[in-house]
XYZ file of C-alpha atoms in Angstrom:
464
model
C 103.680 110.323 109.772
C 102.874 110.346 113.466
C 105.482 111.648 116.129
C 104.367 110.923 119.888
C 105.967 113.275 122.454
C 109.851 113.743 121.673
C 110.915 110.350 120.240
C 111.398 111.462 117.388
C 112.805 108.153 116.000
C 109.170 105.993 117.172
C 106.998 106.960 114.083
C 104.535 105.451 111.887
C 103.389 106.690 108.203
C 100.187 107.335 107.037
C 98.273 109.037 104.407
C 96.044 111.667 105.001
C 93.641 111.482 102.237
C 93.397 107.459 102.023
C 94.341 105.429 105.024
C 92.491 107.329 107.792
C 88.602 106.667 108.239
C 86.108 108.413 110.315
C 86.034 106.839 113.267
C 88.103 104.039 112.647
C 90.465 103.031 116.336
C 93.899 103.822 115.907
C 96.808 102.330 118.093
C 100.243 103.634 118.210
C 102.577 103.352 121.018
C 100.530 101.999 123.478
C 97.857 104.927 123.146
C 94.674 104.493 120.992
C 93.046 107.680 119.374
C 90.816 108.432 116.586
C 92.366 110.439 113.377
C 89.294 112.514 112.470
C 90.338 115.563 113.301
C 93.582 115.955 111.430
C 91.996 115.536 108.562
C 92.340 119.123 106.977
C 94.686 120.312 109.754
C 98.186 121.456 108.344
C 101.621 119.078 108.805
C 103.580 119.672 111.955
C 100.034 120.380 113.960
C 100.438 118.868 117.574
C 97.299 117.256 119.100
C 96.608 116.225 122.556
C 94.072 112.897 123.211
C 91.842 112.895 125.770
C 90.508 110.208 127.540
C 88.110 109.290 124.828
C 91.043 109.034 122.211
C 89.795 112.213 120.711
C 92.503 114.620 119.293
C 92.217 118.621 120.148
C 93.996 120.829 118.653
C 97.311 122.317 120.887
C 97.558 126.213 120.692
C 100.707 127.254 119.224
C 100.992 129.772 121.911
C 100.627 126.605 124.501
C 104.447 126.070 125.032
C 105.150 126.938 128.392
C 106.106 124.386 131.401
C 103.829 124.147 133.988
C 106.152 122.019 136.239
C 107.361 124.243 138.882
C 110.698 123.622 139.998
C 111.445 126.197 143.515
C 115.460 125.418 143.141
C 117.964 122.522 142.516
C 121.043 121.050 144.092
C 124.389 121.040 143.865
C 124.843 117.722 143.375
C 123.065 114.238 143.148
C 125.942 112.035 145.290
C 123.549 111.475 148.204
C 120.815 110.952 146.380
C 120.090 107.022 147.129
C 117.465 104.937 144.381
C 115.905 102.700 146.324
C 112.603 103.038 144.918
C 110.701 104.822 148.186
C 111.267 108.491 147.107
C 107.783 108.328 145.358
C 104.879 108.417 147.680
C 102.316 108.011 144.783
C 101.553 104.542 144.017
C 100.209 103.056 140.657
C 97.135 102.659 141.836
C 96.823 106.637 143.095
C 98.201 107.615 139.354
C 95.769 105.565 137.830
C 93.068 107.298 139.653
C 93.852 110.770 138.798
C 93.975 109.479 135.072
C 90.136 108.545 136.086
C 89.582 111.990 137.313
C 90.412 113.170 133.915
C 93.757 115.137 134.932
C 96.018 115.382 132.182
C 99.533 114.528 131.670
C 101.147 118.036 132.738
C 98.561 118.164 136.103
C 99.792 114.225 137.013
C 103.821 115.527 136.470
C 103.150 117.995 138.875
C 101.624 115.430 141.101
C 104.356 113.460 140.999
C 106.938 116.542 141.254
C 105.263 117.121 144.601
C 105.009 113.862 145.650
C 108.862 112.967 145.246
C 111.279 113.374 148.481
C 114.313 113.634 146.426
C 113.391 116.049 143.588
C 114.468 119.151 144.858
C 117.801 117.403 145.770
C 118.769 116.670 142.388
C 120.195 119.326 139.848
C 118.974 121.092 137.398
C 119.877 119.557 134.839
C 118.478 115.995 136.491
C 115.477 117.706 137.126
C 115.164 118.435 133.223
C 115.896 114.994 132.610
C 113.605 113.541 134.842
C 110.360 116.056 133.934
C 111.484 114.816 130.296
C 111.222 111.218 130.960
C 108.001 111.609 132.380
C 106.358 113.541 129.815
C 107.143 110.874 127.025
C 105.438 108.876 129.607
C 101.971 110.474 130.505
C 101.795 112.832 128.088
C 99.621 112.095 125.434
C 100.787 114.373 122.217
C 100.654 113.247 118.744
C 102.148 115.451 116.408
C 101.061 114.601 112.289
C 104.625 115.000 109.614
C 104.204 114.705 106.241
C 106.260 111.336 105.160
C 109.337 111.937 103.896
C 112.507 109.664 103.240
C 114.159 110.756 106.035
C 111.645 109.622 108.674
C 110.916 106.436 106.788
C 113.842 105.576 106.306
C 114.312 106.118 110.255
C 111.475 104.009 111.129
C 112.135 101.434 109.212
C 115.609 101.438 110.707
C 114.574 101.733 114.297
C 111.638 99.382 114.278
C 112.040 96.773 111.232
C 115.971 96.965 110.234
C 115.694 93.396 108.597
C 113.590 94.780 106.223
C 115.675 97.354 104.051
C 118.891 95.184 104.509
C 119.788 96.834 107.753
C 120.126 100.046 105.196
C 120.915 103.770 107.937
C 119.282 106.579 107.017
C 122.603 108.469 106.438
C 123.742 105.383 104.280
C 120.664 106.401 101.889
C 121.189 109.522 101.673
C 124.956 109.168 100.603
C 123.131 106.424 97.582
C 121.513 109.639 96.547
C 123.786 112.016 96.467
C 126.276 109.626 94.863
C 124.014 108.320 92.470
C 122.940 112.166 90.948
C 119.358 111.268 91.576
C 117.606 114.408 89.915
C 114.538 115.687 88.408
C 114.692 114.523 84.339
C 116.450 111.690 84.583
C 116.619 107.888 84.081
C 117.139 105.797 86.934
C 117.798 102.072 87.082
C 116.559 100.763 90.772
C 116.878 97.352 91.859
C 115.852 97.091 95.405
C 114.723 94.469 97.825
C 114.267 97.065 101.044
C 110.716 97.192 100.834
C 110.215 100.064 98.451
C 111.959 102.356 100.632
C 115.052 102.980 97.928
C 112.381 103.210 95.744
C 110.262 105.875 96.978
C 113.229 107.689 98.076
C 114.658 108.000 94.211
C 111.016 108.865 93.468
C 110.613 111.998 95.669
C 114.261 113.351 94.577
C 113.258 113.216 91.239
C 109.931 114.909 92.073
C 107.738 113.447 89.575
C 109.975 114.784 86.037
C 112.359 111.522 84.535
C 111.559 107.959 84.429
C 112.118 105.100 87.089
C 112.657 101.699 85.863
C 112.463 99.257 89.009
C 114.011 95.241 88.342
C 112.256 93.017 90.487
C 113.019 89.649 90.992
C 110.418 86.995 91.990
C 106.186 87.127 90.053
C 105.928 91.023 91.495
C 107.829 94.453 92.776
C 106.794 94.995 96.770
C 106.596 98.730 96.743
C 105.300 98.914 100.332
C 107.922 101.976 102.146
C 107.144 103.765 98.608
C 103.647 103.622 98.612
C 104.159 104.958 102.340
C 105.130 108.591 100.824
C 101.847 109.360 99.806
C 102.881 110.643 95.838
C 100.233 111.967 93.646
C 99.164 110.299 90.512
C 101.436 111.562 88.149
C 104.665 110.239 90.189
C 103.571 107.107 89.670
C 102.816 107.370 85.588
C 107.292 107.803 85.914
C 107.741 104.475 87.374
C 108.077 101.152 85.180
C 108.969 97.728 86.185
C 110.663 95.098 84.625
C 111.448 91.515 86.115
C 115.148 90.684 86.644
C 114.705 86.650 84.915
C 114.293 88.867 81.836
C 117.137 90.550 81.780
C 119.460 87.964 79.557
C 116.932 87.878 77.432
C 116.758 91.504 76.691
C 119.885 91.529 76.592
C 120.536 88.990 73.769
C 117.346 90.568 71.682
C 115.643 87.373 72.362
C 112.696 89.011 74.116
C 109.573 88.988 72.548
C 106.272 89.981 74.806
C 104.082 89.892 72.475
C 105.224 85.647 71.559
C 104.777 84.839 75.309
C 101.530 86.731 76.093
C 99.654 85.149 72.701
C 100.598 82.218 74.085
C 99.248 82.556 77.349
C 96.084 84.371 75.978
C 95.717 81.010 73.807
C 96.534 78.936 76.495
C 93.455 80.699 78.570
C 90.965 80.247 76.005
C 91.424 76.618 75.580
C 91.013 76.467 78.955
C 88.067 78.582 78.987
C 86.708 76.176 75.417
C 87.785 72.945 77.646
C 85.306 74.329 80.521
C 82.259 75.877 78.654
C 82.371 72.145 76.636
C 82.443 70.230 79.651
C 79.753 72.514 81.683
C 77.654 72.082 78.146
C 78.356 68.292 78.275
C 77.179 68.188 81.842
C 74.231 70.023 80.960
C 73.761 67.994 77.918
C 74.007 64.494 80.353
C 71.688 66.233 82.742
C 69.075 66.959 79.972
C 69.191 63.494 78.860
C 68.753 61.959 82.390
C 65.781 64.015 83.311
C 63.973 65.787 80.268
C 61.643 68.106 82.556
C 64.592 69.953 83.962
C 64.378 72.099 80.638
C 61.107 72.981 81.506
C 61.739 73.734 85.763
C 63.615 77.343 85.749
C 63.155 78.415 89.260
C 65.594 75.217 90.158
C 67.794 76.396 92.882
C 71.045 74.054 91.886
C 70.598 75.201 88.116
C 70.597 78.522 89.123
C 73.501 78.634 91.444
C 75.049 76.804 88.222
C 75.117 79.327 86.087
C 75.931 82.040 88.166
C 78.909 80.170 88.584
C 79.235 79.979 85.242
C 79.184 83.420 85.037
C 81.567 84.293 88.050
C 84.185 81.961 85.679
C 83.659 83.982 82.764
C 83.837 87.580 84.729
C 87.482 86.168 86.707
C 88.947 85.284 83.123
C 87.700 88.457 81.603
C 89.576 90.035 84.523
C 92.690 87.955 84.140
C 92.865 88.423 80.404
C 92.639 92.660 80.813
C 95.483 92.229 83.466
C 97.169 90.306 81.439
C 97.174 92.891 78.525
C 97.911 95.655 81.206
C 100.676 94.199 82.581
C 101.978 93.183 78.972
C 101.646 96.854 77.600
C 103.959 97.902 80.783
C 106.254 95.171 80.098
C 106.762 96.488 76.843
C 107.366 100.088 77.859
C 109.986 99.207 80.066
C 111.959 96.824 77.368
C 111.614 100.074 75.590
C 112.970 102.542 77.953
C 115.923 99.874 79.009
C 116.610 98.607 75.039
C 118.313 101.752 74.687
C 121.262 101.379 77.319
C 121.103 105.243 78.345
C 120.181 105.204 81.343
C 121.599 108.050 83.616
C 122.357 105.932 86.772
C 122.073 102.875 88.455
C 120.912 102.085 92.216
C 121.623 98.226 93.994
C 120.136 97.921 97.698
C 119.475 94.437 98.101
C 119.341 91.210 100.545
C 121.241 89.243 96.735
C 124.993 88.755 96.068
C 125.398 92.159 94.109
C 128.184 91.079 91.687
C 126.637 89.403 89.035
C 123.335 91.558 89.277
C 125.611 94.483 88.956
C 127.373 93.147 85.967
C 124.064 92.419 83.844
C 122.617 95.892 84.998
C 125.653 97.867 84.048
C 125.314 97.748 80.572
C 121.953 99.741 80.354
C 124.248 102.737 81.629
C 125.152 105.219 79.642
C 128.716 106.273 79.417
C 129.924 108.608 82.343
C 127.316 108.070 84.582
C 127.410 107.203 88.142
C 126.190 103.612 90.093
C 126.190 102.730 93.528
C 125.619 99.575 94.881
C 124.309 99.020 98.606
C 125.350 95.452 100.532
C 125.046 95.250 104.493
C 128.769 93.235 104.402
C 131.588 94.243 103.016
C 133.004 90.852 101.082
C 130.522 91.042 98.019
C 131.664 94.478 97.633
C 134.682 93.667 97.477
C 134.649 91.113 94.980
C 132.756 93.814 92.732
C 135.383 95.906 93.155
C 137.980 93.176 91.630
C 135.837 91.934 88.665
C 135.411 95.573 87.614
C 139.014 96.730 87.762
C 139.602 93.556 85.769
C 136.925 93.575 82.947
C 137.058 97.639 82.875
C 133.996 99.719 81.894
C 134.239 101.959 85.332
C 136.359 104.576 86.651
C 136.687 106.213 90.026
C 135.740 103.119 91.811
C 135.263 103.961 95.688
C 134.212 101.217 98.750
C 133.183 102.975 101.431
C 132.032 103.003 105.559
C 129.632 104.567 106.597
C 129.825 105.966 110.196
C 127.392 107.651 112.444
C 127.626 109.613 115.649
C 124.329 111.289 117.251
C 125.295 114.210 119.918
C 123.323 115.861 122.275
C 123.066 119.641 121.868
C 122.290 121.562 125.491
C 123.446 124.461 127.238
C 126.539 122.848 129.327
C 125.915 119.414 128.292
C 126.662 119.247 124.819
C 128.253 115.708 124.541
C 128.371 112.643 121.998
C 125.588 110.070 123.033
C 126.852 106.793 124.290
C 124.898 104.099 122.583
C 125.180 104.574 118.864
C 124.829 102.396 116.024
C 127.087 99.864 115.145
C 127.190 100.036 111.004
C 125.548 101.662 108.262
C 126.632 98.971 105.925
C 128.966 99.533 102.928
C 128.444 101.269 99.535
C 130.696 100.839 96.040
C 130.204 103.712 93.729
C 132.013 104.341 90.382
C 131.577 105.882 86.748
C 130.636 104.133 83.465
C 133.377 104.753 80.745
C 133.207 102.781 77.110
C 136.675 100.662 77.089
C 137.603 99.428 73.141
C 136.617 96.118 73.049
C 139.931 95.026 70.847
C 142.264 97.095 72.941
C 140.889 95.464 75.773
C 141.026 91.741 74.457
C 144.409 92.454 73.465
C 145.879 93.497 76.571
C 144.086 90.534 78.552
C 146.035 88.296 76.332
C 149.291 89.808 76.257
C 149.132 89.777 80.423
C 147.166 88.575 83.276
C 146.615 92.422 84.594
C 143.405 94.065 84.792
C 142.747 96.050 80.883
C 142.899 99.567 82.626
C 146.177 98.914 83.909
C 147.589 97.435 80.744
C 145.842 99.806 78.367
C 147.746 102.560 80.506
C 151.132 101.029 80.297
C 151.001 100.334 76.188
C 150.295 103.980 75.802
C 153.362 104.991 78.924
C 155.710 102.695 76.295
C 154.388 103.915 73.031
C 154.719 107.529 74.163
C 158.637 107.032 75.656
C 159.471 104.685 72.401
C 158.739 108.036 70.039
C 160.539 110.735 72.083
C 163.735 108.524 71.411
């Protein structure tokens, strides 16, 4: 990731070994630069770019303020903003940017070149030496990507994206859901891969992932952002949500469905090597001394078209098997319902996705389920406390206040965000089927309720 300055929230992801290339323009926040030399440089180095867009290495020892300050007032009440306290003009900054000052010599400029500086307090002062630097200094600090900074990207740039999902909000999902090293995860996420990658790097490589995707393919975009090594992604499996029923009902059969399509392709390919030989045949017949021509340009570019044909459905027929051998493994891993939790983030109605997805759980094993509104939660909520199958349900707000942490200024910042969205967590129990049917017909209550109540009555009926 790439931090300019002090907004910390304004970042972008990249990966060190893959995305950058040697002298390849870069633009981020209005400032282009050229990554070449932070490749090999440690995380958390700072850089400054000079004019060129070059990056040089920042001394760690380089931390002082040059900005001289020569005292403060007492207050700022007859301090007037009307725009005239600044003598420099745009056109005199632009020209010291020519001269090749950099962005601490052009604060002091304009520190000297303000009538109302040394009016204002110290701590205005601070602020305003602060707002310049994010300005004119050019500092580009390189962080390894990590949820927590893509996940605050994502929110500050491109909310619609991950469903509007706060970075605190996703880090309650993990906690709640027990996302550890060794286990077996059940992700369904439309959020761009971010819930993804997320699960991914708590688990640290060690368990297995099995992502539902609905749609022909999973977008794994945010979690290809993290940069993981090979062997993360051997622990990740996908497996579309149209199959799920199927599964389900032990109706699913890859191997059926991909001789079929493999047939299906080499009819196709039979239908088109007849007809180019049929063509061929009509063209031999027509002119009997094209046999004998070989340097023709049109036969040529023929058959290399031929053979472009026959590469693309080689190609298609190894994906094909690829992508059938994965389908397979993750019918395996979800055929035995023991999965050790469950993870819903998406832009869906989560109720009856939640319903079909709960039954790969194993007993006493957490969920949590992600919506932006509150309503499909709730209705969740209800057809769970009626149907049974999960304890310790919980709908909850999340709520988020950033403060500001100075010496005599420590105070909660004004604008903050409105919602984090809403989660609905629970347990996984196994309810007795029978019990269960007989209570629904004996009463309209939910089975957990009346289960509870036949035992209350039993239990008083044999102490008298």
């Amino acid at each position: 990731g790439i931090e300019t300055g002090t907004r910390s929230t304004q970042m972008i992801c990249i990966t060190v070994k893959c995305n950058i290339l040697y002298r390849t323009k870069m633009i981020f926040e209005k400032q282009w630069m050229f990554m070449d030399n932070s490749v090999g440089e440690l995380y958390g180095s700072t850089f400054e770019v000079d004019s060129g867009g070059k990056l040089i290495l920042r001394k760690p020892n380089n931390t002082e303020d040059p900005t001289d300050t020569k005292g403060a007032g007492l207050d700022n009440r007859h301090i007037v903003d009307d725009g005239k306290s600044q003598k420099l003009t745009r056109d005199d900054i632009e020209s010291l940017k020519e001269q090749g000052l950099k962005g601490q010599e052009i604060i002091q400029q304009l520190i000297d070149n303000s009538t109302t500086f040394r009016d204002k307090t110290e701590f205005a002062q601070e602020k305003y030496i602060k707002k310049k630097k994010k300005k004119y200094e050019s500092n580009v600090t390189v962080l390894k990507p990590t949820s927590r900074i893509l996940a605050m990207m994502y929110h500050g740039r491109e909310p619609g994206k991950v469903c509007h999902l706060r970075y605190d909000t996703l880090a309650q999902m993990l906690t709640i859901g027990n996302i550890h090293a060794g286990s077996k995860v059940v992700v369904f996420e439309t959020c761009a891969g971010l819930v993804l990658g997320s699960v991914m790097e708590r688990m640290g490589g060690h368990g297995s992932v099995i992502q539902l995707y609905p749609g022909g393919g999973p977008v794994r975009a945010g979690m290809e952002s993290f940069g993981f090594p090979s062997h993360f992604h051997n622990t990740l499996h996908e497996f579309p949500l149209c199959k799920v029923n199927a599964l389900l009902s032990g109706t699913l059969n890859v191997s059926e469905k991909d001789l079929d399509s493999q047939s299906n392709g080499r009819s196709d390919e039979q239908g088109s090597s007849s007809q180019v030989s049929t063509d061929r045949g009509d063209e031999s017949s027509s002119e009997p001394q094209s046999m004998e021509v070989s340097t023709d340009p049109a036969e040529a570019k023929k058959k290399e078209d031929s053979e472009k044909l026959r590469e693309q459905k080689v190609k298609k027929r190894v994906r094909m098997e690829e992508k059938r051998k994965r389908l397979a493994a993750a019918a395996a891993l979800l055929e035995g319902q023991n999965a050790d939790g469950l993870v819903i983030a998406s832009r869906f109605h989560p109720c009856p996705v939640l319903l079909g997805l709960l039954k790969f759980v194993a007993p006493s094993r957490p969920f949590v389920v992600y919506c932006q509104y509150r309503e499909p939660l709730i209705e969740c909520y209800t057809k769970l406390r009626e149907q049974g199958g999960a304890v310790s349900l919980r709908l909850t707000d999340s709520w988020l206040r950033h403060y500001q942490v100075l010496p005599n200024r420590t105070h909660p910042v004004l604008l903050m965000s409105g919602g984090g969205g809403y989660l609905l967590s629970g347990i996984t129990v196994t309810a007795d089927a029978a019990a269960t049917s007989g209570s629904q017909q004996k009463s309209g209550e939910p089975a957990a309720k009346r289960i509870k109540l036949d035992e209350i009555k039993s239990t008083s009926d044999s102490s008298a």
